[in-house]
Structures are given as structure tokens and as C-alpha cells.
PDB file of C-alpha atoms in Angstrom:
ATOM      1  CA  UNK A 127      26.393  22.190 -30.382  1.00 44.00           C
ATOM      2  CA  UNK A 128      24.576  22.660 -27.092  1.00 45.00           C
ATOM      3  CA  UNK A 129      21.412  21.097 -28.509  1.00 46.00           C
ATOM      4  CA  UNK A 130      23.361  18.180 -29.996  1.00 47.00           C
ATOM      5  CA  UNK A 131      25.126  17.499 -26.689  1.00 51.00           C
ATOM      6  CA  UNK A 132      21.782  17.759 -24.878  1.00 46.00           C
ATOM      7  CA  UNK A 133      20.239  15.206 -27.241  1.00 50.00           C
ATOM      8  CA  UNK A 134      23.202  12.853 -26.716  1.00 47.00           C
ATOM      9  CA  UNK A 135      22.855  13.099 -22.922  1.00 46.00           C
ATOM     10  CA  UNK A 136      19.104  12.477 -23.009  1.00 49.00           C
ATOM     11  CA  UNK A 137      19.553   9.534 -25.386  1.00 55.00           C
ATOM     12  CA  UNK A 138      22.074   8.032 -22.954  1.00 56.00           C
ATOM     13  CA  UNK A 139      19.584   8.447 -20.116  1.00 53.00           C
ATOM     14  CA  UNK A 140      16.853   6.807 -22.233  1.00 52.00           C
ATOM     15  CA  UNK A 141      19.152   3.852 -23.035  1.00 52.00           C
ATOM     16  CA  UNK A 142      19.961   3.373 -19.341  1.00 51.00           C
ATOM     17  CA  UNK A 143      16.251   3.422 -18.467  1.00 47.00           C
ATOM     18  CA  UNK A 144      15.507   0.822 -21.147  1.00 49.00           C
ATOM     19  CA  UNK A 145      18.296  -1.419 -19.871  1.00 51.00           C
ATOM     20  CA  UNK A 146      16.953  -1.167 -16.337  1.00 48.00           C
ATOM     21  CA  UNK A 147      13.484  -2.101 -17.575  1.00 50.00           C
ATOM     22  CA  UNK A 148      14.900  -5.181 -19.346  1.00 50.00           C
ATOM     23  CA  UNK A 149      16.480  -6.370 -16.100  1.00 47.00           C
ATOM     24  CA  UNK A 150      13.230  -5.765 -14.195  1.00 43.00           C
ATOM     25  CA  UNK A 151      11.022  -7.910 -16.439  1.00 46.00           C
ATOM     26  CA  UNK A 152       9.876 -10.194 -13.629  1.00 44.00           C
ATOM     27  CA  UNK A 153       7.502  -8.030 -11.621  1.00 43.00           C
ATOM     28  CA  UNK A 154       7.346  -8.919  -7.965  1.00 46.00           C
ATOM     29  CA  UNK A 155       4.600  -7.865  -5.629  1.00 45.00           C
ATOM     30  CA  UNK A 156       6.200  -5.776  -2.864  1.00 42.00           C
ATOM     31  CA  UNK A 157       5.588  -6.837   0.679  1.00 46.00           C
ATOM     32  CA  UNK A 158       3.725  -4.358   2.922  1.00 42.00           C
ATOM     33  CA  UNK A 159       5.882  -2.164   5.112  1.00 46.00           C
ATOM     34  CA  UNK A 160       9.161  -0.345   4.600  1.00 53.00           C
ATOM     35  CA  UNK A 161      11.249  -3.513   4.732  1.00 57.00           C
ATOM     36  CA  UNK A 162      13.455  -2.419   7.670  1.00 65.00           C
ATOM     37  CA  UNK A 163      13.993  -4.133  10.980  1.00 72.00           C
ATOM     38  CA  UNK A 164      13.617  -2.373  14.308  1.00 74.00           C
ATOM     39  CA  UNK A 165      17.405  -2.177  14.706  1.00 82.00           C
ATOM     40  CA  UNK A 166      17.837  -0.557  11.282  1.00 81.00           C
ATOM     41  CA  UNK A 167      15.098   1.980  12.060  1.00 82.00           C
ATOM     42  CA  UNK A 168      16.824   2.876  15.337  1.00 85.00           C
ATOM     43  CA  UNK A 169      20.182   3.286  13.573  1.00 87.00           C
ATOM     44  CA  UNK A 170      18.613   5.583  10.959  1.00 88.00           C
ATOM     45  CA  UNK A 171      16.917   7.574  13.718  1.00 90.00           C
ATOM     46  CA  UNK A 172      20.235   8.028  15.505  1.00 92.00           C
ATOM     47  CA  UNK A 173      21.910   9.144  12.270  1.00 92.00           C
ATOM     48  CA  UNK A 174      19.203  11.742  11.644  1.00 92.00           C
ATOM     49  CA  UNK A 175      19.502  12.954  15.222  1.00 93.00           C
ATOM     50  CA  UNK A 176      23.290  13.208  14.833  1.00 93.00           C
ATOM     51  CA  UNK A 177      22.933  15.255  11.637  1.00 93.00           C
ATOM     52  CA  UNK A 178      20.459  17.628  13.313  1.00 93.00           C
ATOM     53  CA  UNK A 179      22.791  17.968  16.302  1.00 93.00           C
ATOM     54  CA  UNK A 180      25.713  18.706  13.977  1.00 94.00           C
ATOM     55  CA  UNK A 181      23.683  21.388  12.164  1.00 93.00           C
ATOM     56  CA  UNK A 182      22.686  23.021  15.453  1.00 92.00           C
ATOM     57  CA  UNK A 183      26.310  22.928  16.620  1.00 93.00           C
ATOM     58  CA  UNK A 184      27.498  24.673  13.441  1.00 92.00           C
ATOM     59  CA  UNK A 185      24.858  27.406  13.798  1.00 92.00           C
ATOM     60  CA  UNK A 186      25.736  27.985  17.457  1.00 92.00           C
ATOM     61  CA  UNK A 187      29.446  28.057  16.625  1.00 92.00           C
ATOM     62  CA  UNK A 188      28.919  30.756  13.989  1.00 91.00           C
ATOM     63  CA  UNK A 189      26.731  32.777  16.377  1.00 90.00           C
ATOM     64  CA  UNK A 190      29.339  32.609  19.166  1.00 90.00           C
ATOM     65  CA  UNK A 191      32.046  33.515  16.660  1.00 90.00           C
ATOM     66  CA  UNK A 192      30.175  36.681  15.628  1.00 89.00           C
ATOM     67  CA  UNK A 193      29.556  37.606  19.270  1.00 89.00           C
ATOM     68  CA  UNK A 194      33.227  37.128  20.171  1.00 89.00           C
ATOM     69  CA  UNK A 195      34.376  39.197  17.180  1.00 88.00           C
ATOM     70  CA  UNK A 196      31.990  41.978  18.120  1.00 86.00           C
ATOM     71  CA  UNK A 197      33.281  42.033  21.691  1.00 87.00           C
ATOM     72  CA  UNK A 198      36.913  42.141  20.594  1.00 88.00           C
ATOM     73  CA  UNK A 199      36.390  44.716  17.849  1.00 85.00           C
ATOM     74  CA  UNK A 200      33.133  46.574  18.496  1.00 86.00           C
ATOM     75  CA  UNK A 201      31.608  48.486  15.601  1.00 82.00           C
ATOM     76  CA  UNK A 202      31.954  52.241  16.160  1.00 82.00           C
ATOM     77  CA  UNK A 203      28.785  54.238  16.468  1.00 80.00           C
ATOM     78  CA  UNK A 204      27.842  56.307  13.423  1.00 80.00           C
ATOM     79  CA  UNK A 205      25.198  58.952  13.405  1.00 82.00           C
ATOM     80  CA  UNK A 206      22.454  58.271  10.891  1.00 81.00           C
ATOM     81  CA  UNK A 207      22.488  60.708   7.970  1.00 83.00           C
ATOM     82  CA  UNK A 208      19.485  60.434   5.625  1.00 83.00           C
ATOM     83  CA  UNK A 209      20.359  60.145   1.930  1.00 81.00           C
ATOM     84  CA  UNK A 210      18.852  62.621  -0.511  1.00 83.00           C
ATOM     85  CA  UNK A 211      15.822  61.256  -2.430  1.00 84.00           C
ATOM     86  CA  UNK A 212      16.413  60.011  -6.004  1.00 81.00           C
ATOM     87  CA  UNK A 213      14.177  60.420  -9.000  1.00 82.00           C
ATOM     88  CA  UNK A 214      12.533  57.339 -10.517  1.00 79.00           C
ATOM     89  CA  UNK A 215      15.062  56.703 -13.314  1.00 78.00           C
ATOM     90  CA  UNK A 216      18.049  56.937 -11.001  1.00 79.00           C
ATOM     91  CA  UNK A 217      16.273  54.668  -8.530  1.00 78.00           C
ATOM     92  CA  UNK A 218      15.706  52.053 -11.275  1.00 72.00           C
ATOM     93  CA  UNK A 219      19.414  52.093 -12.086  1.00 73.00           C
ATOM     94  CA  UNK A 220      20.239  51.204  -8.483  1.00 74.00           C
ATOM     95  CA  UNK A 221      17.835  48.217  -8.628  1.00 70.00           C
ATOM     96  CA  UNK A 222      19.743  46.315 -11.320  1.00 64.00           C
ATOM     97  CA  UNK A 223      20.579  42.859 -10.076  1.00 64.00           C
ATOM     98  CA  UNK A 224      21.399  39.405 -11.361  1.00 70.00           C
ATOM     99  CA  UNK A 225      18.446  37.363 -12.646  1.00 69.00           C
ATOM    100  CA  UNK A 226      17.068  34.793 -10.235  1.00 73.00           C
ATOM    101  CA  UNK A 227      16.447  31.092 -10.781  1.00 78.00           C
ATOM    102  CA  UNK A 228      12.833  31.674 -11.828  1.00 76.00           C
ATOM    103  CA  UNK A 229      13.881  34.272 -14.406  1.00 73.00           C
ATOM    104  CA  UNK A 230      16.522  31.913 -15.791  1.00 72.00           C
ATOM    105  CA  UNK A 231      14.093  28.997 -16.058  1.00 72.00           C
ATOM    106  CA  UNK A 232      11.518  31.086 -17.918  1.00 73.00           C
ATOM    107  CA  UNK A 233      14.182  32.992 -19.906  1.00 72.00           C
ATOM    108  CA  UNK A 234      12.769  36.294 -18.667  1.00 75.00           C
ATOM    109  CA  UNK A 235      14.547  39.545 -19.446  1.00 75.00           C
ATOM    110  CA  UNK A 236      14.487  42.637 -17.195  1.00 73.00           C
ATOM    111  CA  UNK A 237      12.477  45.629 -18.300  1.00 73.00           C
ATOM    112  CA  UNK A 238      15.669  47.611 -18.873  1.00 71.00           C
ATOM    113  CA  UNK A 239      16.615  45.291 -21.760  1.00 75.00           C
ATOM    114  CA  UNK A 240      13.300  45.632 -23.557  1.00 77.00           C
ATOM    115  CA  UNK A 241      14.813  47.799 -26.298  1.00 79.00           C
ATOM    116  CA  UNK A 242      17.287  45.027 -27.123  1.00 80.00           C
ATOM    117  CA  UNK A 243      14.419  42.572 -27.757  1.00 81.00           C
ATOM    118  CA  UNK A 244      12.459  44.747 -30.183  1.00 85.00           C
ATOM    119  CA  UNK A 245      12.200  43.239 -33.701  1.00 85.00           C
ATOM    120  CA  UNK A 246      12.877  45.929 -36.393  1.00 83.00           C
ATOM    121  CA  UNK A 247       9.638  45.529 -38.355  1.00 82.00           C
ATOM    122  CA  UNK A 248       6.369  47.058 -37.099  1.00 82.00           C
ATOM    123  CA  UNK A 249       2.668  46.841 -38.054  1.00 85.00           C
ATOM    124  CA  UNK A 250       0.596  49.978 -37.581  1.00 86.00           C
ATOM    125  CA  UNK A 251       3.160  51.237 -35.120  1.00 83.00           C
ATOM    126  CA  UNK A 252       3.038  48.025 -33.080  1.00 87.00           C
ATOM    127  CA  UNK A 253       6.421  46.419 -32.429  1.00 84.00           C
ATOM    128  CA  UNK A 254       7.043  42.778 -31.549  1.00 86.00           C
ATOM    129  CA  UNK A 255       9.495  41.507 -28.952  1.00 84.00           C
ATOM    130  CA  UNK A 256      11.818  38.599 -29.643  1.00 82.00           C
ATOM    131  CA  UNK A 257      10.974  36.223 -26.778  1.00 78.00           C
ATOM    132  CA  UNK A 258      12.599  32.845 -27.466  1.00 78.00           C
ATOM    133  CA  UNK A 259      11.166  29.565 -26.157  1.00 82.00           C
ATOM    134  CA  UNK A 260      12.545  28.749 -22.659  1.00 80.00           C
ATOM    135  CA  UNK A 261      15.307  26.164 -22.476  1.00 81.00           C
ATOM    136  CA  UNK A 262      13.366  23.896 -20.139  1.00 84.00           C
ATOM    137  CA  UNK A 263      10.587  23.639 -22.722  1.00 87.00           C
ATOM    138  CA  UNK A 264      13.067  22.620 -25.425  1.00 88.00           C
ATOM    139  CA  UNK A 265      14.572  20.046 -23.054  1.00 90.00           C
ATOM    140  CA  UNK A 266      11.147  18.536 -22.404  1.00 91.00           C
ATOM    141  CA  UNK A 267      10.244  18.614 -26.081  1.00 93.00           C
ATOM    142  CA  UNK A 268      13.359  16.811 -27.281  1.00 94.00           C
ATOM    143  CA  UNK A 269      13.186  14.498 -24.264  1.00 95.00           C
ATOM    144  CA  UNK A 270       9.680  13.341 -25.222  1.00 95.00           C
ATOM    145  CA  UNK A 271      10.903  12.597 -28.732  1.00 96.00           C
ATOM    146  CA  UNK A 272      13.774  10.480 -27.404  1.00 96.00           C
ATOM    147  CA  UNK A 273      11.446   8.731 -24.945  1.00 95.00           C
ATOM    148  CA  UNK A 274       8.941   7.986 -27.720  1.00 95.00           C
ATOM    149  CA  UNK A 275      11.665   6.441 -29.884  1.00 94.00           C
ATOM    150  CA  UNK A 276      12.878   4.292 -26.985  1.00 93.00           C
ATOM    151  CA  UNK A 277       9.307   3.283 -26.114  1.00 92.00           C
ATOM    152  CA  UNK A 278       8.546   2.164 -29.680  1.00 93.00           C
ATOM    153  CA  UNK A 279      11.765   0.159 -29.867  1.00 91.00           C
ATOM    154  CA  UNK A 280      11.326  -1.446 -26.433  1.00 90.00           C
ATOM    155  CA  UNK A 281       7.651  -2.463 -26.744  1.00 88.00           C
ATOM    156  CA  UNK A 282       6.980  -2.803 -30.496  1.00 89.00           C
ATOM    157  CA  UNK A 283      10.242  -3.392 -32.365  1.00 91.00           C
ATOM    158  CA  UNK A 284      12.376  -5.274 -29.841  1.00 87.00           C
ATOM    159  CA  UNK A 285       9.306  -6.672 -27.986  1.00 86.00           C
ATOM    160  CA  UNK A 286      11.176  -6.641 -24.678  1.00 87.00           C
ATOM    161  CA  UNK A 287       8.227  -5.367 -22.676  1.00 86.00           C
ATOM    162  CA  UNK A 288       4.680  -6.664 -22.285  1.00 87.00           C
ATOM    163  CA  UNK A 289       1.833  -5.068 -24.183  1.00 87.00           C
ATOM    164  CA  UNK A 290      -1.549  -4.345 -22.660  1.00 89.00           C
ATOM    165  CA  UNK A 291      -3.101  -7.750 -23.411  1.00 91.00           C
ATOM    166  CA  UNK A 292       0.013  -9.523 -22.094  1.00 89.00           C
ATOM    167  CA  UNK A 293       0.005  -7.404 -18.955  1.00 90.00           C
ATOM    168  CA  UNK A 294      -3.673  -8.303 -18.468  1.00 93.00           C
ATOM    169  CA  UNK A 295      -2.899 -12.026 -18.700  1.00 92.00           C
ATOM    170  CA  UNK A 296      -0.004 -11.618 -16.248  1.00 91.00           C
ATOM    171  CA  UNK A 297      -2.149  -9.735 -13.755  1.00 92.00           C
ATOM    172  CA  UNK A 298      -4.933 -12.329 -14.022  1.00 94.00           C
ATOM    173  CA  UNK A 299      -2.419 -15.128 -13.391  1.00 93.00           C
ATOM    174  CA  UNK A 300      -1.135 -13.254 -10.320  1.00 92.00           C
ATOM    175  CA  UNK A 301      -4.690 -12.720  -9.089  1.00 93.00           C
ATOM    176  CA  UNK A 302      -5.424 -16.447  -9.470  1.00 91.00           C
ATOM    177  CA  UNK A 303      -2.268 -17.324  -7.531  1.00 91.00           C
ATOM    178  CA  UNK A 304      -3.138 -14.822  -4.788  1.00 89.00           C
ATOM    179  CA  UNK A 305      -6.648 -16.268  -4.602  1.00 85.00           C
ATOM    180  CA  UNK A 306      -5.264 -19.796  -4.291  1.00 83.00           C
ATOM    181  CA  UNK A 307      -2.954 -18.734  -1.449  1.00 82.00           C
ATOM    182  CA  UNK A 308      -5.775 -16.891   0.304  1.00 78.00           C
ATOM    183  CA  UNK A 309      -8.114 -19.883   0.090  1.00 70.00           C
ATOM    184  CA  UNK A 310      -5.352 -22.166   1.349  1.00 69.00           C
ATOM    185  CA  UNK A 311      -4.940 -19.934   4.388  1.00 69.00           C
ATOM    186  CA  UNK A 312      -8.673 -19.449   4.953  1.00 63.00           C
ATOM    187  CA  UNK A 313      -9.173 -23.210   5.329  1.00 60.00           C
ATOM    188  CA  UNK A 314      -7.751 -22.935   8.841  1.00 65.00           C
ATOM    189  CA  UNK A 315     -10.050 -20.042   9.766  1.00 74.00           C
ATOM    190  CA  UNK A 316     -13.279 -21.976  10.386  1.00 82.00           C
ATOM    191  CA  UNK A 317     -15.445 -21.114  13.396  1.00 83.00           C
ATOM    192  CA  UNK A 318     -18.888 -21.912  14.827  1.00 86.00           C
ATOM    193  CA  UNK A 319     -20.540 -19.662  12.237  1.00 87.00           C
ATOM    194  CA  UNK A 320     -18.824 -21.024   9.120  1.00 83.00           C
ATOM    195  CA  UNK A 321     -18.428 -24.724   9.943  1.00 87.00           C
ATOM    196  CA  UNK A 322     -20.233 -27.046   7.527  1.00 87.00           C
ATOM    197  CA  UNK A 323     -20.990 -30.748   7.379  1.00 89.00           C
ATOM    198  CA  UNK A 324     -18.206 -32.387   5.382  1.00 88.00           C
ATOM    199  CA  UNK A 325     -17.952 -36.189   5.193  1.00 89.00           C
ATOM    200  CA  UNK A 326     -14.290 -35.975   4.172  1.00 89.00           C
ATOM    201  CA  UNK A 327     -13.442 -34.764   7.702  1.00 89.00           C
ATOM    202  CA  UNK A 328     -14.980 -37.753   9.516  1.00 91.00           C
ATOM    203  CA  UNK A 329     -11.913 -40.035   9.273  1.00 92.00           C
ATOM    204  CA  UNK A 330      -9.553 -37.504  10.854  1.00 91.00           C
ATOM    205  CA  UNK A 331     -12.261 -36.504  13.307  1.00 90.00           C
ATOM    206  CA  UNK A 332     -12.478 -40.087  14.572  1.00 91.00           C
ATOM    207  CA  UNK A 333      -8.742 -40.134  15.295  1.00 93.00           C
ATOM    208  CA  UNK A 334      -8.945 -36.843  17.204  1.00 92.00           C
ATOM    209  CA  UNK A 335     -12.014 -38.110  19.098  1.00 92.00           C
ATOM    210  CA  UNK A 336     -10.250 -41.335  20.102  1.00 93.00           C
ATOM    211  CA  UNK A 337      -7.250 -39.388  21.354  1.00 92.00           C
ATOM    212  CA  UNK A 338      -9.132 -36.787  23.422  1.00 91.00           C
ATOM    213  CA  UNK A 339     -12.816 -37.552  24.007  1.00 92.00           C
ATOM    214  CA  UNK A 340     -13.313 -41.260  24.864  1.00 89.00           C
ATOM    215  CA  UNK A 341     -12.518 -40.725  28.559  1.00 89.00           C
ATOM    216  CA  UNK A 342     -15.809 -38.863  29.032  1.00 90.00           C
ATOM    217  CA  UNK A 343     -17.979 -39.942  26.100  1.00 91.00           C
ATOM    218  CA  UNK A 344     -16.828 -43.508  25.489  1.00 89.00           C
ATOM    219  CA  UNK A 345     -15.166 -45.190  22.577  1.00 90.00           C
ATOM    220  CA  UNK A 346     -18.369 -45.227  20.528  1.00 89.00           C
ATOM    221  CA  UNK A 347     -19.849 -41.995  21.861  1.00 89.00           C
ATOM    222  CA  UNK A 348     -22.236 -43.924  24.112  1.00 90.00           C
ATOM    223  CA  UNK A 349     -21.549 -41.630  27.053  1.00 88.00           C
ATOM    224  CA  UNK A 350     -19.703 -42.235  30.346  1.00 89.00           C
ATOM    225  CA  UNK A 351     -19.145 -39.190  32.528  1.00 88.00           C
ATOM    226  CA  UNK A 352     -20.271 -37.050  29.632  1.00 89.00           C
ATOM    227  CA  UNK A 353     -23.620 -37.363  27.798  1.00 91.00           C
ATOM    228  CA  UNK A 354     -24.502 -39.818  25.053  1.00 90.00           C
ATOM    229  CA  UNK A 355     -23.585 -38.401  21.640  1.00 91.00           C
ATOM    230  CA  UNK A 356     -25.449 -40.960  19.500  1.00 89.00           C
ATOM    231  CA  UNK A 357     -29.088 -40.208  20.335  1.00 90.00           C
ATOM    232  CA  UNK A 358     -31.386 -37.325  19.359  1.00 89.00           C
ATOM    233  CA  UNK A 359     -31.231 -35.526  22.702  1.00 90.00           C
ATOM    234  CA  UNK A 360     -28.777 -32.688  23.338  1.00 91.00           C
ATOM    235  CA  UNK A 361     -27.981 -30.432  26.261  1.00 90.00           C
ATOM    236  CA  UNK A 362     -26.531 -27.559  24.218  1.00 90.00           C
ATOM    237  CA  UNK A 363     -27.911 -28.027  20.710  1.00 88.00           C
ATOM    238  CA  UNK A 364     -27.384 -30.759  18.143  1.00 88.00           C
ATOM    239  CA  UNK A 365     -26.519 -28.818  14.985  1.00 91.00           C
ATOM    240  CA  UNK A 366     -22.997 -28.847  13.576  1.00 91.00           C
ATOM    241  CA  UNK A 367     -22.638 -25.227  14.683  1.00 92.00           C
ATOM    242  CA  UNK A 368     -23.786 -25.961  18.255  1.00 92.00           C
ATOM    243  CA  UNK A 369     -21.464 -28.970  18.552  1.00 92.00           C
ATOM    244  CA  UNK A 370     -18.496 -26.929  17.272  1.00 91.00           C
ATOM    245  CA  UNK A 371     -19.286 -24.155  19.753  1.00 91.00           C
ATOM    246  CA  UNK A 372     -19.586 -26.592  22.677  1.00 92.00           C
ATOM    247  CA  UNK A 373     -16.246 -28.239  21.862  1.00 92.00           C
ATOM    248  CA  UNK A 374     -14.512 -24.916  21.320  1.00 89.00           C
ATOM    249  CA  UNK A 375     -15.692 -23.020  24.419  1.00 92.00           C
ATOM    250  CA  UNK A 376     -16.673 -25.962  26.641  1.00 91.00           C
ATOM    251  CA  UNK A 377     -19.199 -25.966  29.496  1.00 90.00           C
ATOM    252  CA  UNK A 378     -17.095 -25.437  32.657  1.00 89.00           C
ATOM    253  CA  UNK A 379     -20.151 -25.628  34.939  1.00 88.00           C
ATOM    254  CA  UNK A 380     -20.755 -29.241  33.840  1.00 86.00           C
ATOM    255  CA  UNK A 381     -17.151 -30.380  33.549  1.00 86.00           C
ATOM    256  CA  UNK A 382     -16.789 -29.919  29.783  1.00 90.00           C
ATOM    257  CA  UNK A 383     -13.409 -28.262  29.231  1.00 90.00           C
ATOM    258  CA  UNK A 384     -12.661 -25.785  26.460  1.00 91.00           C
ATOM    259  CA  UNK A 385     -10.596 -27.255  23.621  1.00 91.00           C
ATOM    260  CA  UNK A 386      -9.947 -23.911  21.927  1.00 87.00           C
ATOM    261  CA  UNK A 387      -6.301 -23.812  23.042  1.00 88.00           C
ATOM    262  CA  UNK A 388      -5.637 -27.535  22.715  1.00 87.00           C
ATOM    263  CA  UNK A 389      -7.100 -28.118  19.247  1.00 88.00           C
ATOM    264  CA  UNK A 390      -6.951 -26.152  16.031  1.00 86.00           C
ATOM    265  CA  UNK A 391     -10.178 -24.961  14.453  1.00 86.00           C
ATOM    266  CA  UNK A 392      -9.746 -27.630  11.762  1.00 87.00           C
ATOM    267  CA  UNK A 393      -9.498 -30.397  14.391  1.00 90.00           C
ATOM    268  CA  UNK A 394     -12.609 -29.089  16.135  1.00 90.00           C
ATOM    269  CA  UNK A 395     -14.477 -29.112  12.813  1.00 89.00           C
ATOM    270  CA  UNK A 396     -13.323 -32.697  12.196  1.00 90.00           C
ATOM    271  CA  UNK A 397     -14.492 -33.858  15.641  1.00 91.00           C
ATOM    272  CA  UNK A 398     -17.831 -32.082  15.190  1.00 91.00           C
ATOM    273  CA  UNK A 399     -18.383 -33.840  11.855  1.00 92.00           C
ATOM    274  CA  UNK A 400     -17.478 -37.202  13.402  1.00 92.00           C
ATOM    275  CA  UNK A 401     -19.973 -36.660  16.239  1.00 92.00           C
ATOM    276  CA  UNK A 402     -22.695 -35.824  13.722  1.00 91.00           C
ATOM    277  CA  UNK A 403     -21.911 -39.086  11.917  1.00 92.00           C
ATOM    278  CA  UNK A 404     -22.590 -41.037  15.147  1.00 90.00           C
ATOM    279  CA  UNK A 405     -26.298 -40.163  15.100  1.00 89.00           C
ATOM    280  CA  UNK A 406     -28.447 -43.290  15.162  1.00 87.00           C
ATOM    281  CA  UNK A 407     -25.540 -45.719  15.617  1.00 88.00           C
ATOM    282  CA  UNK A 408     -27.146 -47.230  18.804  1.00 88.00           C
ATOM    283  CA  UNK A 409     -23.995 -48.485  20.556  1.00 89.00           C
ATOM    284  CA  UNK A 410     -24.194 -51.019  23.398  1.00 89.00           C
ATOM    285  CA  UNK A 411     -24.571 -49.753  26.967  1.00 87.00           C
ATOM    286  CA  UNK A 412     -25.605 -46.310  25.771  1.00 87.00           C
ATOM    287  CA  UNK A 413     -26.265 -43.720  28.443  1.00 88.00           C
ATOM    288  CA  UNK A 414     -29.828 -42.530  28.989  1.00 90.00           C
ATOM    289  CA  UNK A 415     -30.924 -39.502  26.940  1.00 88.00           C
ATOM    290  CA  UNK A 416     -30.262 -36.068  28.389  1.00 89.00           C
ATOM    291  CA  UNK A 417     -31.474 -32.650  27.358  1.00 87.00           C
ATOM    292  CA  UNK A 418     -34.002 -31.813  24.649  1.00 89.00           C
ATOM    293  CA  UNK A 419     -34.722 -33.604  21.415  1.00 88.00           C
ATOM    294  CA  UNK A 420     -33.074 -31.904  18.470  1.00 86.00           C
ATOM    295  CA  UNK A 421     -34.816 -31.728  15.117  1.00 83.00           C
ATOM    296  CA  UNK A 422     -33.006 -30.339  12.131  1.00 76.00           C
ATOM    297  CA  UNK A 423     -34.856 -27.427  10.554  1.00 70.00           C
ATOM    298  CA  UNK A 424     -35.762 -28.281   6.973  1.00 54.00           C
ATOM    299  CA  UNK A 425     -35.338 -25.504   4.450  1.00 40.00           C
ATOM    300  CA  UNK A 426     -38.779 -24.472   3.174  1.00 40.00           C
ATOM    301  CA  UNK A 427     -39.506 -22.547   0.054  1.00 41.00           C
ATOM    302  CA  UNK A 428     -41.373 -19.417   1.056  1.00 37.00           C
ATOM    303  CA  UNK A 429     -41.560 -17.937  -2.445  1.00 37.00           C
ATOM    304  CA  UNK A 430     -45.000 -17.601  -3.923  1.00 40.00           C
ATOM    305  CA  UNK A 431     -45.762 -19.160  -7.247  1.00 43.00           C
ATOM    306  CA  UNK A 432     -46.441 -16.146  -9.409  1.00 40.00           C
ATOM    307  CA  UNK A 433     -47.934 -18.339 -12.119  1.00 42.00           C
ATOM    308  CA  UNK A 434     -50.852 -19.256  -9.871  1.00 44.00           C
ATOM    309  CA  UNK A 435     -53.833 -17.103 -10.792  1.00 44.00           C
ATOM    310  CA  UNK A 436     -54.988 -14.768  -8.044  1.00 42.00           C
ATOM    311  CA  UNK A 437     -58.578 -15.109  -6.841  1.00 41.00           C
TER     312      UNK A 437
END
């Protein structure tokens, strides 16, 4: 009856687990952190401190209670009288005690009960002890059988859960979605090292330029207080990276303010692309060239042609 009731209990636990798994079909990616606000963490800390304080108070109360009892009714002094020594068998009899938790888990029997475990038959004078399988092992054994039955029904018969190939497809879809979100966020993280020439940014860059830059560089980039942006001569470099860096950090010594806090990195990239598009436009009343002539470095193939015969 005990085994039958145990099987019924474990089957009920297995059914509850399967039901919980059915409700948790949609897997969500947990957010980093413990999910508690600062106020909730402080409240939990105060509760823990209160519990510790209560425990300390109980221990001190018991200690003071013992001290007060001893002062009211002191234990009379008794002269120590040594007990006579016992032989080994009598000493073993005094050591009988209840089995501990470890002995119960492993179904261990004390040495005094060894004669009760001896099986009647013997081989060449060798007797065998009747040591049954521990209860915890039987619980695990029958539990694995119940779990296996529930697993087969949930994944293969009822098809409530995803198999390995379906889980792979789900994980790949999640990875693609995470990649899309990451790329969408990384668009706004351009700097002077990663900025590239992109003609699709010129239109927005012109609007930003007209709103912020024409006071110093003119409506067409011809140069007023600031230098001419349409010729081949540059004071701080004429590459897309140099232009982005100049706009972002500015040149305070020459009156060029830093736009890092006023513009986003995307706006700076748009303005830089618009300025690059002004090269060779030759507007009217252009300011005289300033700085050094900039020549774009052409990419050269430095690989040797291995097919050429060596002399």
C-alpha cells in the first residue's frame, strides 16, 4: 500500500509539472538583473535585519532566563565520584541510541541487529545478510518511470512541447530578432572611426547644415567666417572621418564649436556626407583656399601575382 500511495503522489506531481509546462509554452528571454526596484531591495533588507534581530533577542532571552533561574535556585555542589570501568560488552549496551537521519536514508542497521539480518542458508560457512534496497532509491526509481511516461506523452503523444528541431528553429528565430534589434540600435552608434560615405544621408544632411552651419560657412558652403568647404584644400583633413571628427569635437582655437552635445552622431554623419557632396560645386563668391590640398588615398593591390614566373 505504501508503494501504491507513493506512486499516486509522484504521478500527481508529474501531472502538475506537465500542466505548468503547457502554460509556459511561450518562452520569454529574461531581462538581466533580479527584477527588483531599489525600494523593494531596501524593504527586503529591513525584513532580513528584523528577522536576525528577533533571533538574537530570543537567544539572549533564553540566556538571561537560565542565568536568572540559576541565581534563584543555584545547583548544589556535588563531589565528583568516578564510576567503575565497564567491560566492552556492557559499554556497547550503554551506546544504543536511535538511528540518525543518515542511517534512515541509507536503511542502515546497527551492528547489534546483525543477527536479525542473517539469511538462514550458507555457502561454505559464509552467511549472507538481508540488506534491502534503501527507500530513497526506490523513490527515485519509480519517479524516473513516472517522469518517462509523462515525458513521452507530453512531447511525442500529445505533442504539447517542442522537439529538438522545433526548438532549433525557435532559437534561430529569436537570434534573428535579437540581431535585428541590435543592428537597429547600433545605427545610432557611429563615430569618427566607423562613419562611411552614404549618399542616402545627403538629403537630411543638407537640412541640418542649413539649420546650423550657414552662418559661418555660407548657404552653399562657399565660406564666410569659416573656411570654404567646396574646394580641395582643408585645414584639418578632407576625408569623411576627418570631417566627422572636426564637426564632433570642433576647433575652439579657431572658433569652430563642438557639436557633440548639440547633434546626434547620426546628424553629424549626415552633415559630413553633405559636405563631401559639395566638393567641386564651385559656388559664387567662394572664399580663397585655406590649408593643404587633400588627395584621397586610392586603394592599391599589394598582392603579388603568384602565376608570374620567377626569374
